[in-house]
Coordinates of C-alpha atoms in Angstrom, one line a residue:
M29 CA 39.3 59.0 -32.8
S30 CA 35.4 59.7 -30.4
K31 CA 35.5 62.8 -28.3
K32 CA 35.7 62.1 -24.7
L33 CA 32.8 62.7 -22.4
E34 CA 34.4 64.6 -20.4
K35 CA 35.1 67.1 -23.3
M36 CA 31.4 67.4 -24.7
S37 CA 29.1 70.2 -24.1
L38 CA 26.1 69.1 -22.0
H39 CA 24.0 69.9 -25.7
E40 CA 26.4 66.8 -27.3
L41 CA 25.8 64.3 -24.1
W42 CA 22.2 65.0 -24.4
Q43 CA 22.5 64.1 -27.9
L44 CA 24.6 60.9 -27.6
F45 CA 22.3 59.5 -24.4
P46 CA 18.9 60.3 -25.5
I47 CA 15.9 59.7 -23.3
F48 CA 14.6 56.2 -24.0
L49 CA 12.2 54.6 -22.7
V50 CA 11.6 50.5 -22.8
E51 CA 9.2 48.2 -21.3
H52 CA 9.9 47.0 -18.0
N53 CA 12.7 44.4 -17.7
T54 CA 12.1 42.1 -15.3
A55 CA 16.2 41.2 -15.6
W56 CA 16.8 45.0 -14.2
K57 CA 16.4 43.4 -10.5
Q58 CA 19.3 40.9 -11.4
W59 CA 21.7 44.1 -12.5
Y60 CA 21.0 45.5 -9.4
E61 CA 21.7 42.6 -7.1
E62 CA 25.1 41.7 -9.7
E63 CA 26.5 45.5 -9.6
R64 CA 25.3 45.8 -5.9
D65 CA 27.4 42.4 -4.8
I66 CA 30.7 44.2 -7.0
I67 CA 30.1 47.1 -5.0
L68 CA 30.2 45.7 -2.0
S69 CA 33.5 43.7 -2.4
V70 CA 35.2 46.4 -3.5
V71 CA 33.7 49.5 -0.5
P72 CA 34.4 48.6 3.2
S73 CA 31.4 47.3 4.5
E74 CA 31.7 50.1 7.1
S75 CA 31.4 52.8 5.1
I76 CA 27.9 51.7 3.9
M77 CA 24.7 51.8 6.2
R78 CA 22.3 50.8 3.1
I79 CA 22.1 49.8 -0.4
S80 CA 18.8 49.9 -2.2
H81 CA 17.3 49.3 -5.8
I82 CA 15.6 53.0 -6.6
G83 CA 14.0 54.7 -9.9
S84 CA 11.7 53.4 -12.0
T85 CA 13.5 50.3 -12.5
A86 CA 12.4 48.9 -9.2
I87 CA 8.9 49.3 -10.0
L88 CA 7.4 47.0 -11.0
G89 CA 5.6 46.4 -14.8
I90 CA 6.2 50.4 -15.4
W91 CA 8.1 51.6 -18.7
A92 CA 11.3 53.1 -17.6
K93 CA 14.9 54.2 -18.7
N94 CA 17.3 51.3 -19.2
I95 CA 19.4 52.6 -15.8
V96 CA 19.8 51.0 -12.8
D97 CA 19.7 53.1 -10.0
I98 CA 21.3 52.5 -6.7
L99 CA 21.5 54.1 -3.5
I100 CA 24.1 54.4 -1.2
E101 CA 23.3 55.9 2.1
V102 CA 26.6 56.2 4.3
N103 CA 27.2 57.4 7.7
N104 CA 29.1 60.7 7.6
K105 CA 30.5 63.1 4.9
L106 CA 34.0 61.3 5.0
D107 CA 32.0 58.3 4.0
L108 CA 30.6 60.1 1.2
D109 CA 33.9 61.2 0.2
A110 CA 35.5 57.4 0.7
V111 CA 32.9 55.7 -1.1
K112 CA 32.9 58.1 -3.6
D113 CA 37.0 57.9 -4.6
T114 CA 36.7 54.2 -4.3
L115 CA 34.3 53.8 -6.8
V116 CA 36.0 55.9 -9.0
N117 CA 39.1 54.2 -8.9
N118 CA 36.8 50.8 -9.4
G119 CA 35.6 52.0 -13.0
W120 CA 32.8 54.7 -12.0
L121 CA 32.5 58.3 -13.5
C122 CA 31.7 61.3 -11.6
M123 CA 28.8 62.7 -12.9
N124 CA 27.9 65.5 -10.0
M125 CA 29.2 66.0 -6.1
T126 CA 27.5 68.9 -3.9
E127 CA 28.1 68.9 -0.1
N128 CA 26.2 66.1 0.6
R129 CA 25.0 64.5 -2.3
I130 CA 27.4 62.4 -5.3
T131 CA 26.1 61.1 -8.2
L132 CA 28.1 58.7 -10.5
N133 CA 27.6 56.4 -13.5
K134 CA 28.8 53.3 -15.7
G135 CA 28.0 52.3 -18.7
Y136 CA 28.4 55.6 -20.6
T137 CA 31.0 55.1 -23.4
E138 CA 32.0 57.5 -26.4
Q139 CA 29.9 55.4 -28.8
G140 CA 26.9 55.6 -26.7
F141 CA 25.2 53.3 -23.9
A142 CA 26.5 49.9 -22.8
E143 CA 24.4 47.4 -22.8
K144 CA 24.6 47.6 -19.0
V145 CA 24.3 51.6 -17.6
F146 CA 24.4 52.5 -13.6
H147 CA 23.3 55.5 -12.1
L148 CA 25.0 55.3 -8.3
H149 CA 23.3 58.1 -5.8
I150 CA 25.7 58.3 -2.4
R151 CA 23.8 59.9 0.0
I152 CA 24.6 60.5 4.3
M153 CA 22.2 58.2 6.2
G154 CA 18.3 59.5 6.0
D155 CA 18.5 61.2 2.7
N156 CA 16.0 58.2 0.6
D157 CA 12.9 59.9 -0.6
E158 CA 13.5 57.3 -3.2
L159 CA 12.8 54.6 -1.2
F160 CA 9.2 55.2 0.0
F161 CA 8.6 57.0 -3.6
R162 CA 9.4 53.3 -4.8
D163 CA 7.7 51.4 -2.0
Y164 CA 3.8 53.7 -2.8
L165 CA 3.8 52.8 -6.3
N166 CA 4.6 49.5 -6.0
E167 CA 1.9 48.6 -3.2
H168 CA -0.3 51.2 -5.9
E169 CA -0.7 49.7 -8.8
E170 CA -2.8 52.5 -10.2
I171 CA -0.5 55.3 -9.3
A172 CA 2.4 53.5 -10.6
K173 CA 0.2 53.5 -14.6
E174 CA -0.3 57.0 -13.7
Y175 CA 3.7 57.5 -13.7
E176 CA 4.0 55.3 -16.5
V177 CA 1.6 57.7 -18.7
L178 CA 2.9 60.5 -17.6
K179 CA 6.6 59.2 -18.1
L180 CA 5.6 58.3 -21.7
S181 CA 4.0 61.4 -22.5
L182 CA 7.1 63.1 -21.7
W183 CA 9.5 61.4 -24.0
K184 CA 9.4 62.8 -27.2
E185 CA 9.2 66.4 -25.8
F186 CA 12.1 65.7 -23.4
E187 CA 14.0 63.4 -25.8
H188 CA 17.1 65.5 -25.7
D189 CA 17.0 67.3 -22.9
R190 CA 17.5 65.0 -19.7
D191 CA 16.3 68.4 -17.0
G192 CA 13.2 69.2 -18.7
Y193 CA 12.3 65.4 -18.4
T194 CA 13.1 65.5 -14.5
N195 CA 11.8 68.4 -13.9
A196 CA 8.6 67.8 -15.7
K197 CA 8.1 65.1 -13.6
T198 CA 8.8 67.0 -10.7
N199 CA 4.6 67.7 -9.2
F200 CA 4.1 64.1 -9.7
I201 CA 6.7 63.1 -7.5
K202 CA 5.7 66.0 -4.7
N203 CA 2.7 64.9 -4.4
I204 CA 3.4 60.9 -3.8
Q205 CA 6.2 61.9 -0.9
I206 CA 3.7 64.3 0.6
W207 CA 1.8 61.5 2.3
Q208 CA 5.6 60.1 3.7
N209 CA 4.8 60.7 8.0
V210 CA 2.1 62.9 7.1
D211 CA -1.1 62.9 9.8
I212 CA -4.2 64.3 9.3
V213 CA -6.1 64.8 12.4
V214 CA -10.4 65.8 11.3
D215 CA -13.3 66.0 13.7
I216 CA -15.2 63.1 12.4
K217 CA -18.6 63.5 14.3
K218 CA -18.8 66.5 12.6
Y219 CA -17.9 65.3 9.1
Q220 CA -19.8 61.7 9.9
F221 CA -21.4 62.2 6.3
F222 CA -18.6 62.6 4.1
F223 CA -17.1 59.6 5.1
D224 CA -19.8 57.2 5.2
E225 CA -20.0 58.7 1.3
L226 CA -15.9 58.3 1.3
I227 CA -16.0 54.6 2.5
L228 CA -19.3 53.9 0.4
N229 CA -17.7 54.9 -3.0
T230 CA -14.2 53.5 -2.3
N231 CA -11.9 50.8 -1.6
Y232 CA -11.3 52.5 1.7
Y233 CA -12.3 50.9 5.2
C234 CA -11.4 51.4 8.9
C235 CA -8.3 50.0 10.8
L236 CA -8.5 49.4 14.6
P237 CA -6.6 51.5 16.6
T238 CA -2.8 51.3 17.1
L239 CA -1.0 51.9 20.7
K240 CA 0.5 54.7 18.6
T241 CA -2.9 56.5 17.2
H242 CA -5.0 55.5 20.2
G243 CA -8.0 57.3 20.2
R244 CA -7.9 57.3 16.8
I245 CA -8.0 55.2 13.6
I246 CA -6.2 54.8 10.1
L247 CA -8.5 55.1 7.2
R248 CA -6.6 52.9 4.3
K249 CA -6.6 50.6 1.6
D250 CA -6.6 47.0 3.4
N251 CA -8.8 44.1 4.6
C252 CA -9.9 45.1 7.7
K253 CA -13.6 47.1 7.6
E254 CA -14.5 47.7 10.9
R255 CA -16.7 50.5 11.5
F256 CA -15.4 53.8 13.6
S257 CA -17.2 55.3 16.7
K258 CA -18.5 59.2 15.8
N259 CA -17.1 60.6 18.8
C260 CA -13.2 59.8 17.9
L261 CA -10.1 61.8 16.0
F262 CA -8.9 59.8 13.5
N263 CA -5.7 59.3 11.6
V264 CA -6.4 59.3 7.8
Y265 CA -4.0 58.0 5.3
T266 CA -5.4 58.2 1.7
S267 CA -3.3 57.6 -1.1
I268 CA -5.0 60.2 -3.9
P269 CA -4.3 63.5 -3.7
L270 CA -7.9 64.5 -4.9
I271 CA -8.7 62.8 -0.9
F272 CA -6.4 64.7 0.4
N273 CA -7.3 68.0 -0.8
T274 CA -10.8 67.1 -0.2
L275 CA -10.0 66.2 3.6
R276 CA -7.5 69.3 4.2
L277 CA -10.1 72.0 2.3
L278 CA -13.2 70.5 4.0
M279 CA -12.7 68.7 6.9
C280 CA -9.5 69.3 8.3
E281 CA -8.9 70.2 11.8
T282 CA -5.3 70.3 12.5
F283 CA -2.5 69.2 9.8
C284 CA 0.8 68.4 10.9
K285 CA 3.9 66.3 10.1
I286 CA 5.2 63.8 12.6

């Protein structure tokens, strides 16, 4: 008789459920949608503020573990516990639980992975950095490929060490998430030469000011090629950490989170 999962040590679980990456599978989106509908059929709608497909299976074109990650955002702590209890009563297993975060799984068996495997993350509304990371990589294919290369390089080294695999990706993920709600204000007049060089040698262009950025301008990858005035301060958003560091070290007058 197979040993029950709850009786296994962490080492035994990592041996039974190793890190295993596969090429991007377009069916992952359908798996998510089907499981989302099942969840919504058993959990009261007023308990769920938002449900989302996250993780590498939600990033187009890259290798990933054959596990679909789902994020459920709820109103408060009471809903957090209520949603967990409802789903556990409907076949989900609790993997981990802290005061404001709960992780469930589905598709883990005593014989190994089932055909379809899911991780479900239940959080209070707003605890959702994974959404920014997902959208950012889907908008920046070259960054997504860098992430894929990193994951593939870590696969065999951490095949039976899930925590080590996750920790080894942390710096990359944090370097992306730093762009969430970050505003860099620089004196363009003082450093005009650098921006001329930056725009000349990259795909970054200047966008027209908006009401939110009155008297400033946004530098980002898009089709807007309006040149800027030397006498303004500008909001600068870029997606390349190297450019971020250069701006911060060479030009940054003020660095603040908005």
